[in-house]
mmCIF file of C-alpha atoms in Angstrom:
data_model
loop_
_atom_site.group_PDB
_atom_site.id
_atom_site.type_symbol
_atom_site.label_atom_id
_atom_site.label_comp_id
_atom_site.label_asym_id
_atom_site.label_seq_id
_atom_site.Cartn_x
_atom_site.Cartn_y
_atom_site.Cartn_z
ATOM 1 C CA MET A 16 11.057 12.247 9.844
ATOM 2 C CA ALA A 17 14.429 14.179 9.748
ATOM 3 C CA THR A 18 18.352 11.898 10.700
ATOM 4 C CA LEU A 19 20.380 15.479 11.489
ATOM 5 C CA GLY A 20 21.864 15.159 14.792
ATOM 6 C CA MET A 21 20.327 12.265 15.386
ATOM 7 C CA SER A 22 22.603 9.437 17.081
ATOM 8 C CA ALA A 23 23.514 5.994 15.362
ATOM 9 C CA ALA A 24 20.899 4.316 17.994
ATOM 10 C CA GLU A 25 18.372 6.869 16.305
ATOM 11 C CA ARG A 26 18.971 6.361 13.004
ATOM 12 C CA GLU A 27 18.445 2.300 13.162
ATOM 13 C CA ALA A 28 15.752 3.286 15.536
ATOM 14 C CA LEU A 29 13.981 5.225 12.196
ATOM 15 C CA GLU A 30 14.917 2.982 9.485
ATOM 16 C CA THR A 31 13.425 -0.231 11.417
ATOM 17 C CA PHE A 32 10.358 1.986 11.910
ATOM 18 C CA ARG A 33 10.070 2.788 8.466
ATOM 19 C CA ARG A 34 10.958 -0.618 7.262
ATOM 20 C CA ASP A 35 7.934 -1.841 9.644
ATOM 21 C CA VAL A 36 5.459 0.258 10.302
ATOM 22 C CA VAL A 37 6.025 3.459 7.070
ATOM 23 C CA ASP A 38 6.642 0.513 4.547
ATOM 24 C CA PRO A 39 4.054 -1.676 5.319
ATOM 25 C CA SER A 40 1.762 0.866 6.158
ATOM 26 C CA MET A 41 1.780 1.773 1.711
ATOM 27 C CA ALA A 42 -0.486 -0.924 0.929
ATOM 28 C CA ALA A 43 -2.223 -2.003 4.952
ATOM 29 C CA LEU A 44 -3.703 -0.121 7.464
ATOM 30 C CA VAL A 45 -1.390 -0.670 10.379
ATOM 31 C CA ILE A 46 -2.326 -0.570 14.145
ATOM 32 C CA LEU A 47 0.803 1.498 15.520
ATOM 33 C CA ASP A 48 0.961 0.441 19.396
ATOM 34 C CA PHE A 49 3.042 3.202 21.809
ATOM 35 C CA TRP A 50 3.806 0.721 25.005
ATOM 36 C CA ALA A 51 6.461 -0.179 27.732
ATOM 37 C CA GLU A 52 7.258 -3.179 29.955
ATOM 38 C CA TRP A 53 6.203 -1.035 33.104
ATOM 39 C CA CYS A 54 2.207 0.042 31.901
ATOM 40 C CA GLY A 55 -0.533 -2.457 33.050
ATOM 41 C CA PRO A 56 -2.427 -1.033 30.724
ATOM 42 C CA CYS A 57 -0.040 -1.804 27.324
ATOM 43 C CA LYS A 58 -1.031 -5.697 28.642
ATOM 44 C CA GLN A 59 -4.815 -5.619 29.099
ATOM 45 C CA LEU A 60 -5.047 -4.161 25.786
ATOM 46 C CA THR A 61 -2.458 -6.092 24.185
ATOM 47 C CA PRO A 62 -4.817 -9.628 23.747
ATOM 48 C CA ILE A 63 -7.483 -7.143 22.714
ATOM 49 C CA LEU A 64 -4.998 -6.171 20.114
ATOM 50 C CA GLU A 65 -3.806 -9.238 18.403
ATOM 51 C CA LYS A 66 -6.927 -10.798 18.330
ATOM 52 C CA VAL A 67 -8.108 -7.526 16.520
ATOM 53 C CA ALA A 68 -5.506 -7.608 14.396
ATOM 54 C CA ALA A 69 -5.291 -11.156 13.552
ATOM 55 C CA ASP A 70 -9.512 -11.509 12.907
ATOM 56 C CA TYR A 71 -8.591 -8.373 10.418
ATOM 57 C CA ALA A 72 -5.322 -9.593 8.811
ATOM 58 C CA THR A 73 -7.103 -10.687 5.875
ATOM 59 C CA LYS A 74 -8.558 -7.656 5.048
ATOM 60 C CA GLY A 75 -5.120 -6.057 4.610
ATOM 61 C CA VAL A 76 -4.678 -4.704 8.620
ATOM 62 C CA LYS A 77 -1.207 -5.237 10.740
ATOM 63 C CA LEU A 78 -0.100 -5.004 13.918
ATOM 64 C CA VAL A 79 2.802 -3.111 15.268
ATOM 65 C CA LYS A 80 4.148 -2.984 18.579
ATOM 66 C CA LEU A 81 6.224 0.351 19.407
ATOM 67 C CA ASN A 82 8.332 0.102 23.115
ATOM 68 C CA VAL A 83 8.557 3.661 23.979
ATOM 69 C CA ASP A 84 11.540 3.150 26.440
ATOM 70 C CA GLU A 85 13.790 1.667 23.290
ATOM 71 C CA ASN A 86 12.325 4.262 20.601
ATOM 72 C CA LYS A 87 11.794 7.662 22.620
ATOM 73 C CA THR A 88 12.272 9.584 19.459
ATOM 74 C CA ILE A 89 9.947 8.685 17.599
ATOM 75 C CA ALA A 90 7.031 8.732 20.433
ATOM 76 C CA ALA A 91 8.672 12.418 20.380
ATOM 77 C CA GLN A 92 7.930 12.422 16.916
ATOM 78 C CA PHE A 93 3.803 10.947 17.386
ATOM 79 C CA ARG A 94 3.406 13.777 20.571
ATOM 80 C CA VAL A 95 2.712 10.562 22.876
ATOM 81 C CA GLN A 96 2.023 11.455 26.365
ATOM 82 C CA SER A 97 0.809 8.890 27.906
ATOM 83 C CA ILE A 98 0.699 4.821 27.320
ATOM 84 C CA PRO A 99 -1.553 2.741 25.792
ATOM 85 C CA THR A 100 -1.465 5.144 22.363
ATOM 86 C CA VAL A 101 -3.005 3.958 19.470
ATOM 87 C CA TYR A 102 -3.143 5.051 16.476
ATOM 88 C CA ALA A 103 -4.149 3.577 12.929
ATOM 89 C CA ILE A 104 -1.468 4.476 10.175
ATOM 90 C CA PHE A 105 -2.291 4.338 6.140
ATOM 91 C CA GLN A 106 0.484 4.816 3.796
ATOM 92 C CA GLY A 107 2.382 6.676 5.906
ATOM 93 C CA GLN A 108 -0.207 8.799 7.400
ATOM 94 C CA LEU A 109 -2.037 8.959 10.583
ATOM 95 C CA VAL A 110 -5.586 8.199 9.959
ATOM 96 C CA ALA A 111 -7.189 7.929 13.301
ATOM 97 C CA ASP A 112 -6.443 8.216 17.438
ATOM 98 C CA LEU A 113 -7.659 4.482 18.132
ATOM 99 C CA THR A 114 -6.710 5.319 21.940
ATOM 100 C CA PRO A 115 -10.120 6.012 23.067
ATOM 101 C CA ALA A 116 -10.808 1.956 21.734
ATOM 102 C CA ARG A 117 -10.717 -0.794 24.559
ATOM 103 C CA THR A 118 -12.569 -3.435 23.546
ATOM 104 C CA GLU A 119 -12.784 -5.548 21.182
ATOM 105 C CA GLY A 120 -15.986 -4.358 19.843
ATOM 106 C CA GLN A 121 -15.161 -0.754 19.544
ATOM 107 C CA LEU A 122 -11.582 -1.831 18.168
ATOM 108 C CA THR A 123 -13.970 -3.344 14.985
ATOM 109 C CA ARG A 124 -16.326 -0.833 14.700
ATOM 110 C CA ALA A 125 -13.452 1.507 14.227
ATOM 111 C CA LEU A 126 -11.654 -1.049 11.981
ATOM 112 C CA ASP A 127 -14.247 -1.412 9.942
ATOM 113 C CA GLN A 128 -14.981 2.302 9.474
ATOM 114 C CA ILE A 129 -11.493 2.791 8.174
ATOM 115 C CA LEU A 130 -11.542 0.438 5.750
ATOM 116 C CA SER A 131 -14.740 1.824 4.424
ATOM 117 C CA GLN A 132 -12.533 4.648 3.229
ATOM 118 C CA ILE A 133 -9.845 4.180 1.917
ATOM 119 C CA PRO A 134 -8.342 1.243 -1.021
ATOM 120 C CA ILE A 135 -6.912 -1.564 1.242
ATOM 121 C CA GLU A 136 -7.356 -4.397 -1.322
ATOM 122 C CA GLY A 137 -7.038 -7.592 1.064
ATOM 123 C CA GLU A 138 -7.465 -10.730 1.163
ATOM 124 C CA ALA A 139 -10.611 -10.512 2.179
ATOM 125 C CA GLN A 140 -11.563 -8.078 0.447
ATOM 126 C CA GLN A 141 -10.313 -9.356 -3.122
ATOM 127 C CA LEU A 142 -12.536 -12.125 -2.229
ATOM 128 C CA GLU A 143 -15.473 -10.173 -1.888
ATOM 129 C CA ALA A 144 -15.101 -8.257 -5.419
ATOM 130 C CA GLU A 145 -14.622 -11.923 -6.806
ATOM 131 C CA ILE A 146 -18.332 -13.872 -5.218
ATOM 132 C CA GLU A 147 -20.456 -10.876 -5.175
ATOM 133 C CA PRO A 148 -21.162 -11.381 -8.743
ATOM 134 C CA LEU A 149 -21.866 -15.275 -8.125
ATOM 135 C CA ILE A 150 -24.205 -14.337 -5.071
ATOM 136 C CA ALA A 151 -26.196 -11.533 -7.121
ATOM 137 C CA MET A 152 -26.188 -14.854 -9.448
ATOM 138 C CA GLY A 153 -27.360 -17.689 -7.188
ATOM 139 C CA GLU A 154 -30.053 -14.670 -5.728
ATOM 140 C CA GLU A 155 -31.309 -14.218 -9.430
ATOM 141 C CA VAL A 156 -31.482 -18.136 -9.784
ATOM 142 C CA LEU A 157 -33.433 -18.247 -7.059
ATOM 143 C CA ALA A 158 -36.154 -15.649 -8.021
ATOM 144 C CA GLY A 159 -36.599 -16.918 -10.975
ATOM 145 C CA GLY A 160 -38.051 -20.368 -9.251
ATOM 146 C CA ASP A 161 -35.383 -22.841 -10.078
ATOM 147 C CA ALA A 162 -33.971 -23.886 -6.359
ATOM 148 C CA GLU A 163 -31.615 -26.736 -6.911
ATOM 149 C CA ARG A 164 -29.700 -24.621 -9.500
ATOM 150 C CA ALA A 165 -29.810 -21.761 -6.498
ATOM 151 C CA VAL A 166 -28.720 -24.029 -3.810
ATOM 152 C CA SER A 167 -25.481 -25.976 -6.256
ATOM 153 C CA ILE A 168 -24.569 -21.691 -7.005
ATOM 154 C CA PHE A 169 -24.674 -21.037 -3.457
ATOM 155 C CA GLN A 170 -23.151 -24.138 -2.281
ATOM 156 C CA GLN A 171 -19.649 -23.417 -4.212
ATOM 157 C CA ILE A 172 -19.913 -20.017 -2.872
ATOM 158 C CA VAL A 173 -19.783 -21.312 0.511
ATOM 159 C CA GLU A 174 -16.983 -23.416 0.309
ATOM 160 C CA MET A 175 -15.355 -20.355 -0.978
ATOM 161 C CA ALA A 176 -16.098 -18.540 1.271
ATOM 162 C CA PRO A 177 -17.587 -19.733 4.587
ATOM 163 C CA GLU A 178 -18.275 -16.643 6.473
ATOM 164 C CA GLU A 179 -20.196 -15.193 3.955
ATOM 165 C CA PRO A 180 -23.719 -13.593 5.097
ATOM 166 C CA GLY A 181 -24.726 -12.994 2.009
ATOM 167 C CA ALA A 182 -23.930 -16.491 1.469
ATOM 168 C CA VAL A 183 -25.086 -18.357 3.673
ATOM 169 C CA SER A 184 -28.322 -16.824 3.527
ATOM 170 C CA GLY A 185 -28.668 -17.326 0.191
ATOM 171 C CA LEU A 186 -28.030 -21.381 0.651
ATOM 172 C CA ALA A 187 -30.276 -21.811 3.362
ATOM 173 C CA ARG A 188 -33.403 -19.997 1.056
ATOM 174 C CA ALA A 189 -32.825 -21.990 -1.030
ATOM 175 C CA LEU A 190 -32.766 -25.004 0.515
ATOM 176 C CA ALA A 191 -36.023 -24.336 2.504
ATOM 177 C CA THR A 192 -37.624 -23.023 -1.272
ATOM 178 C CA ALA A 193 -36.797 -26.708 -2.269
ATOM 179 C CA GLY A 194 -38.309 -28.584 0.872
ATOM 180 C CA ARG A 195 -34.926 -29.731 1.892
ATOM 181 C CA LEU A 196 -35.786 -27.089 5.790
ATOM 182 C CA ASP A 197 -33.527 -29.957 7.554
ATOM 183 C CA GLU A 198 -30.335 -29.186 5.541
ATOM 184 C CA ALA A 199 -31.586 -24.840 5.643
ATOM 185 C CA ARG A 200 -31.648 -24.767 9.304
ATOM 186 C CA GLY A 201 -27.885 -27.020 10.034
ATOM 187 C CA ALA A 202 -26.895 -24.269 7.183
ATOM 188 C CA LEU A 203 -27.813 -22.006 9.868
ATOM 189 C CA GLY A 204 -27.165 -23.845 12.683
ATOM 190 C CA SER A 205 -23.060 -24.006 11.725
ATOM 191 C CA VAL A 206 -23.301 -19.598 11.579
ATOM 192 C CA PRO A 207 -20.208 -18.357 13.693
ATOM 193 C CA GLU A 208 -21.622 -16.477 16.601
ATOM 194 C CA LYS A 209 -20.505 -12.827 15.152
ATOM 195 C CA LEU A 210 -22.616 -13.078 12.304
ATOM 196 C CA ALA A 211 -26.093 -14.541 14.229
ATOM 197 C CA ASP A 212 -27.288 -11.039 14.363
ATOM 198 C CA ASP A 213 -25.831 -9.895 10.560
ATOM 199 C CA PRO A 214 -29.858 -8.659 8.310
ATOM 200 C CA ALA A 215 -28.833 -11.899 5.493
ATOM 201 C CA ILE A 216 -28.560 -14.527 8.051
ATOM 202 C CA ALA A 217 -32.535 -12.848 9.609
ATOM 203 C CA ARG A 218 -33.628 -13.059 6.702
ATOM 204 C CA ALA A 219 -32.690 -16.597 6.078
ATOM 205 C CA ARG A 220 -34.125 -17.842 9.081
ATOM 206 C CA SER A 221 -37.756 -16.052 8.598
ATOM 207 C CA ALA A 222 -38.074 -17.763 5.340
ATOM 208 C CA VAL A 223 -36.868 -21.157 6.709
ATOM 209 C CA GLU A 224 -39.583 -20.553 9.367
ATOM 210 C CA LEU A 225 -41.983 -19.319 6.567
ATOM 211 C CA ALA A 226 -41.040 -21.931 4.528
ATOM 212 C CA SER A 227 -41.677 -24.615 7.776
ATOM 213 C CA ALA A 228 -45.000 -23.641 8.639
ATOM 214 C CA VAL A 229 -46.789 -23.755 4.864
ATOM 215 C CA PRO A 230 -44.713 -26.303 2.352
ATOM 216 C CA HIS A 231 -44.438 -24.751 -1.160
ATOM 217 C CA GLY A 232 -46.921 -26.530 -2.952
ATOM 218 C CA ALA A 233 -49.769 -26.138 -1.118
ATOM 219 C CA ASP A 234 -53.115 -26.185 -1.312
ATOM 220 C CA THR A 235 -54.812 -23.002 -1.842
ATOM 221 C CA SER A 236 -58.453 -24.181 -2.432
ATOM 222 C CA GLU A 237 -59.891 -25.094 1.138
ATOM 223 C CA PHE A 238 -58.848 -21.270 2.359
ATOM 224 C CA GLU A 239 -60.607 -20.311 -0.981
ATOM 225 C CA LYS A 240 -64.138 -22.003 -0.223
ATOM 226 C CA ARG A 241 -63.403 -20.685 3.546
ATOM 227 C CA ILE A 242 -63.091 -16.687 2.060
ATOM 228 C CA ALA A 243 -65.838 -17.393 -0.423
ATOM 229 C CA ALA A 244 -68.663 -18.483 2.332
ATOM 230 C CA ASP A 245 -67.238 -16.014 5.000
ATOM 231 C CA PRO A 246 -65.380 -12.803 4.151
ATOM 232 C CA GLU A 247 -64.685 -11.925 7.768
ATOM 233 C CA ASP A 248 -62.520 -15.779 8.012
ATOM 234 C CA HIS A 249 -59.592 -13.867 9.076
ATOM 235 C CA GLU A 250 -57.752 -17.481 9.599
ATOM 236 C CA ALA A 251 -58.373 -18.505 6.137
ATOM 237 C CA ARG A 252 -57.138 -14.900 4.894
ATOM 238 C CA TYR A 253 -53.702 -16.003 7.315
ATOM 239 C CA GLU A 254 -53.254 -19.009 5.747
ATOM 240 C CA LEU A 255 -54.402 -18.347 2.291
ATOM 241 C CA ALA A 256 -51.025 -15.600 2.453
ATOM 242 C CA GLY A 257 -48.867 -17.780 3.649
ATOM 243 C CA ALA A 258 -49.675 -20.910 0.310
ATOM 244 C CA LEU A 259 -49.411 -17.949 -1.856
ATOM 245 C CA MET A 260 -46.105 -16.735 -0.350
ATOM 246 C CA ALA A 261 -45.087 -20.359 -0.728
ATOM 247 C CA ASN A 262 -46.250 -20.629 -4.096
ATOM 248 C CA GLY A 263 -44.387 -17.733 -5.045
ATOM 249 C CA ASP A 264 -47.337 -15.698 -5.803
ATOM 250 C CA ARG A 265 -46.469 -12.212 -3.601
ATOM 251 C CA ASP A 266 -48.804 -9.986 -4.827
ATOM 252 C CA GLY A 267 -51.575 -12.487 -3.744
ATOM 253 C CA ALA A 268 -49.914 -13.166 -0.626
ATOM 254 C CA ALA A 269 -49.743 -9.666 0.585
ATOM 255 C CA ASP A 270 -53.369 -8.778 -0.747
ATOM 256 C CA GLN A 271 -54.533 -11.307 1.885
ATOM 257 C CA LEU A 272 -53.127 -9.548 4.644
ATOM 258 C CA PHE A 273 -53.817 -6.334 3.853
ATOM 259 C CA GLU A 274 -57.402 -7.145 3.253
ATOM 260 C CA VAL A 275 -57.247 -8.715 7.032
ATOM 261 C CA ILE A 276 -54.986 -5.323 8.597
ATOM 262 C CA ALA A 277 -57.992 -3.355 6.479
ATOM 263 C CA ARG A 278 -61.121 -5.268 8.659
ATOM 264 C CA ASP A 279 -59.611 -5.188 11.588
ATOM 265 C CA ARG A 280 -55.556 -4.393 12.553
ATOM 266 C CA ASP A 281 -56.074 -6.308 15.972
ATOM 267 C CA TRP A 282 -57.189 -9.472 14.774
ATOM 268 C CA ASN A 283 -55.118 -12.283 16.637
ATOM 269 C CA GLU A 284 -52.641 -9.280 18.525
ATOM 270 C CA GLY A 285 -51.718 -8.488 14.997
ATOM 271 C CA ALA A 286 -50.998 -11.559 13.840
ATOM 272 C CA ALA A 287 -51.503 -9.825 9.456
ATOM 273 C CA ARG A 288 -48.945 -7.182 10.272
ATOM 274 C CA LYS A 289 -46.629 -9.583 11.902
ATOM 275 C CA ARG A 290 -47.050 -12.021 9.026
ATOM 276 C CA LEU A 291 -46.604 -9.566 6.214
ATOM 277 C CA LEU A 292 -43.477 -7.597 7.881
ATOM 278 C CA GLN A 293 -41.643 -11.670 8.227
ATOM 279 C CA PHE A 294 -42.614 -12.060 3.930
ATOM 280 C CA LEU A 295 -40.951 -8.322 3.572
ATOM 281 C CA GLU A 296 -38.169 -9.894 5.229
ATOM 282 C CA VAL A 297 -37.990 -12.898 2.919
ATOM 283 C CA VAL A 298 -37.965 -10.903 0.144
ATOM 284 C CA GLY A 299 -35.293 -8.558 1.197
ATOM 285 C CA LEU A 300 -35.490 -4.890 2.752
ATOM 286 C CA GLU A 301 -33.924 -3.359 -0.376
ATOM 287 C CA ASP A 302 -36.299 -5.038 -3.320
ATOM 288 C CA PRO A 303 -38.288 -2.336 -4.176
ATOM 289 C CA TRP A 304 -41.837 -4.658 -4.034
ATOM 290 C CA THR A 305 -41.005 -4.593 -0.285
ATOM 291 C CA GLY A 306 -40.473 -0.717 -0.265
ATOM 292 C CA ALA A 307 -43.969 -0.623 -2.275
ATOM 293 C CA GLN A 308 -45.638 -2.483 1.209
ATOM 294 C CA ARG A 309 -44.217 -0.491 3.777
ATOM 295 C CA ARG A 310 -45.795 2.748 1.680
ATOM 296 C CA ARG A 311 -49.270 0.222 1.411
ATOM 297 C CA LEU A 312 -48.635 -0.789 5.321
ATOM 298 C CA SER A 313 -48.502 2.661 5.895
ATOM 299 C CA ALA A 314 -51.373 3.897 3.836
ATOM 300 C CA ILE A 315 -53.824 1.690 6.239
ATOM 301 C CA LEU A 316 -52.337 2.259 9.814
ATOM 302 C CA PHE A 317 -52.087 5.952 9.612
ATOM 303 C CA THR A 318 -54.988 6.645 8.021
#
């Protein structure tokens, strides 16, 4: 902004703007809120902006409020025609108009989208980079069958990042696999409401539900005998699938459910298909095995 012809007060306001907005925006995302004392909608929006900014502070977000009556030159430079006007500033540049976002949900969605596109390294991003390989390690150990060691790894991660969905999910699934179901339910019970619908948490809930229905190490011989005597015993195949999955034989578990679906896809109101989808969620929707089973299911259902 040019300073030629400005009064001393205007130059001071400009310097304050540079110090409070431009300089911090070199490393953070600044939410710039143009407001005034007489503006009713501004007062309604302020607590929402303050809450969201506080929630996103560790992600490199800062809120700066600018009174238009005291900063007319700056407001004019930004072509502010009505208030509240809310902009997102990064590295001295306007990167988004947040004015249409008037609810907490709208603001958080907008910020998530912006933060995914700009190179900000806040505390949250740094922590995420640190724990990502640890979560991968925990998942590898759990997949390898060492549930107790996986529990130990995920517990350490949760201590570092108690609201990280992947860590909480891993801990709950490891506890369930280890047969510590009450602790697994407790881990999920402490999940903040805002994370309740996270896919990782949903995956853990399915795993705990499955482990509660069929504990690890369940005997499969009874179900196998029933199927040998009557291949149409869908209930035995359904129970055998659960036992096989609990024992780590996901291929065998899926095969039993596919057999039920192929013989009678509507059996027990589609219970075999529902159980199969639960298995896929437990394994993880991005796992190659899950993709393969989805294709098998489509081939049966649509032929």
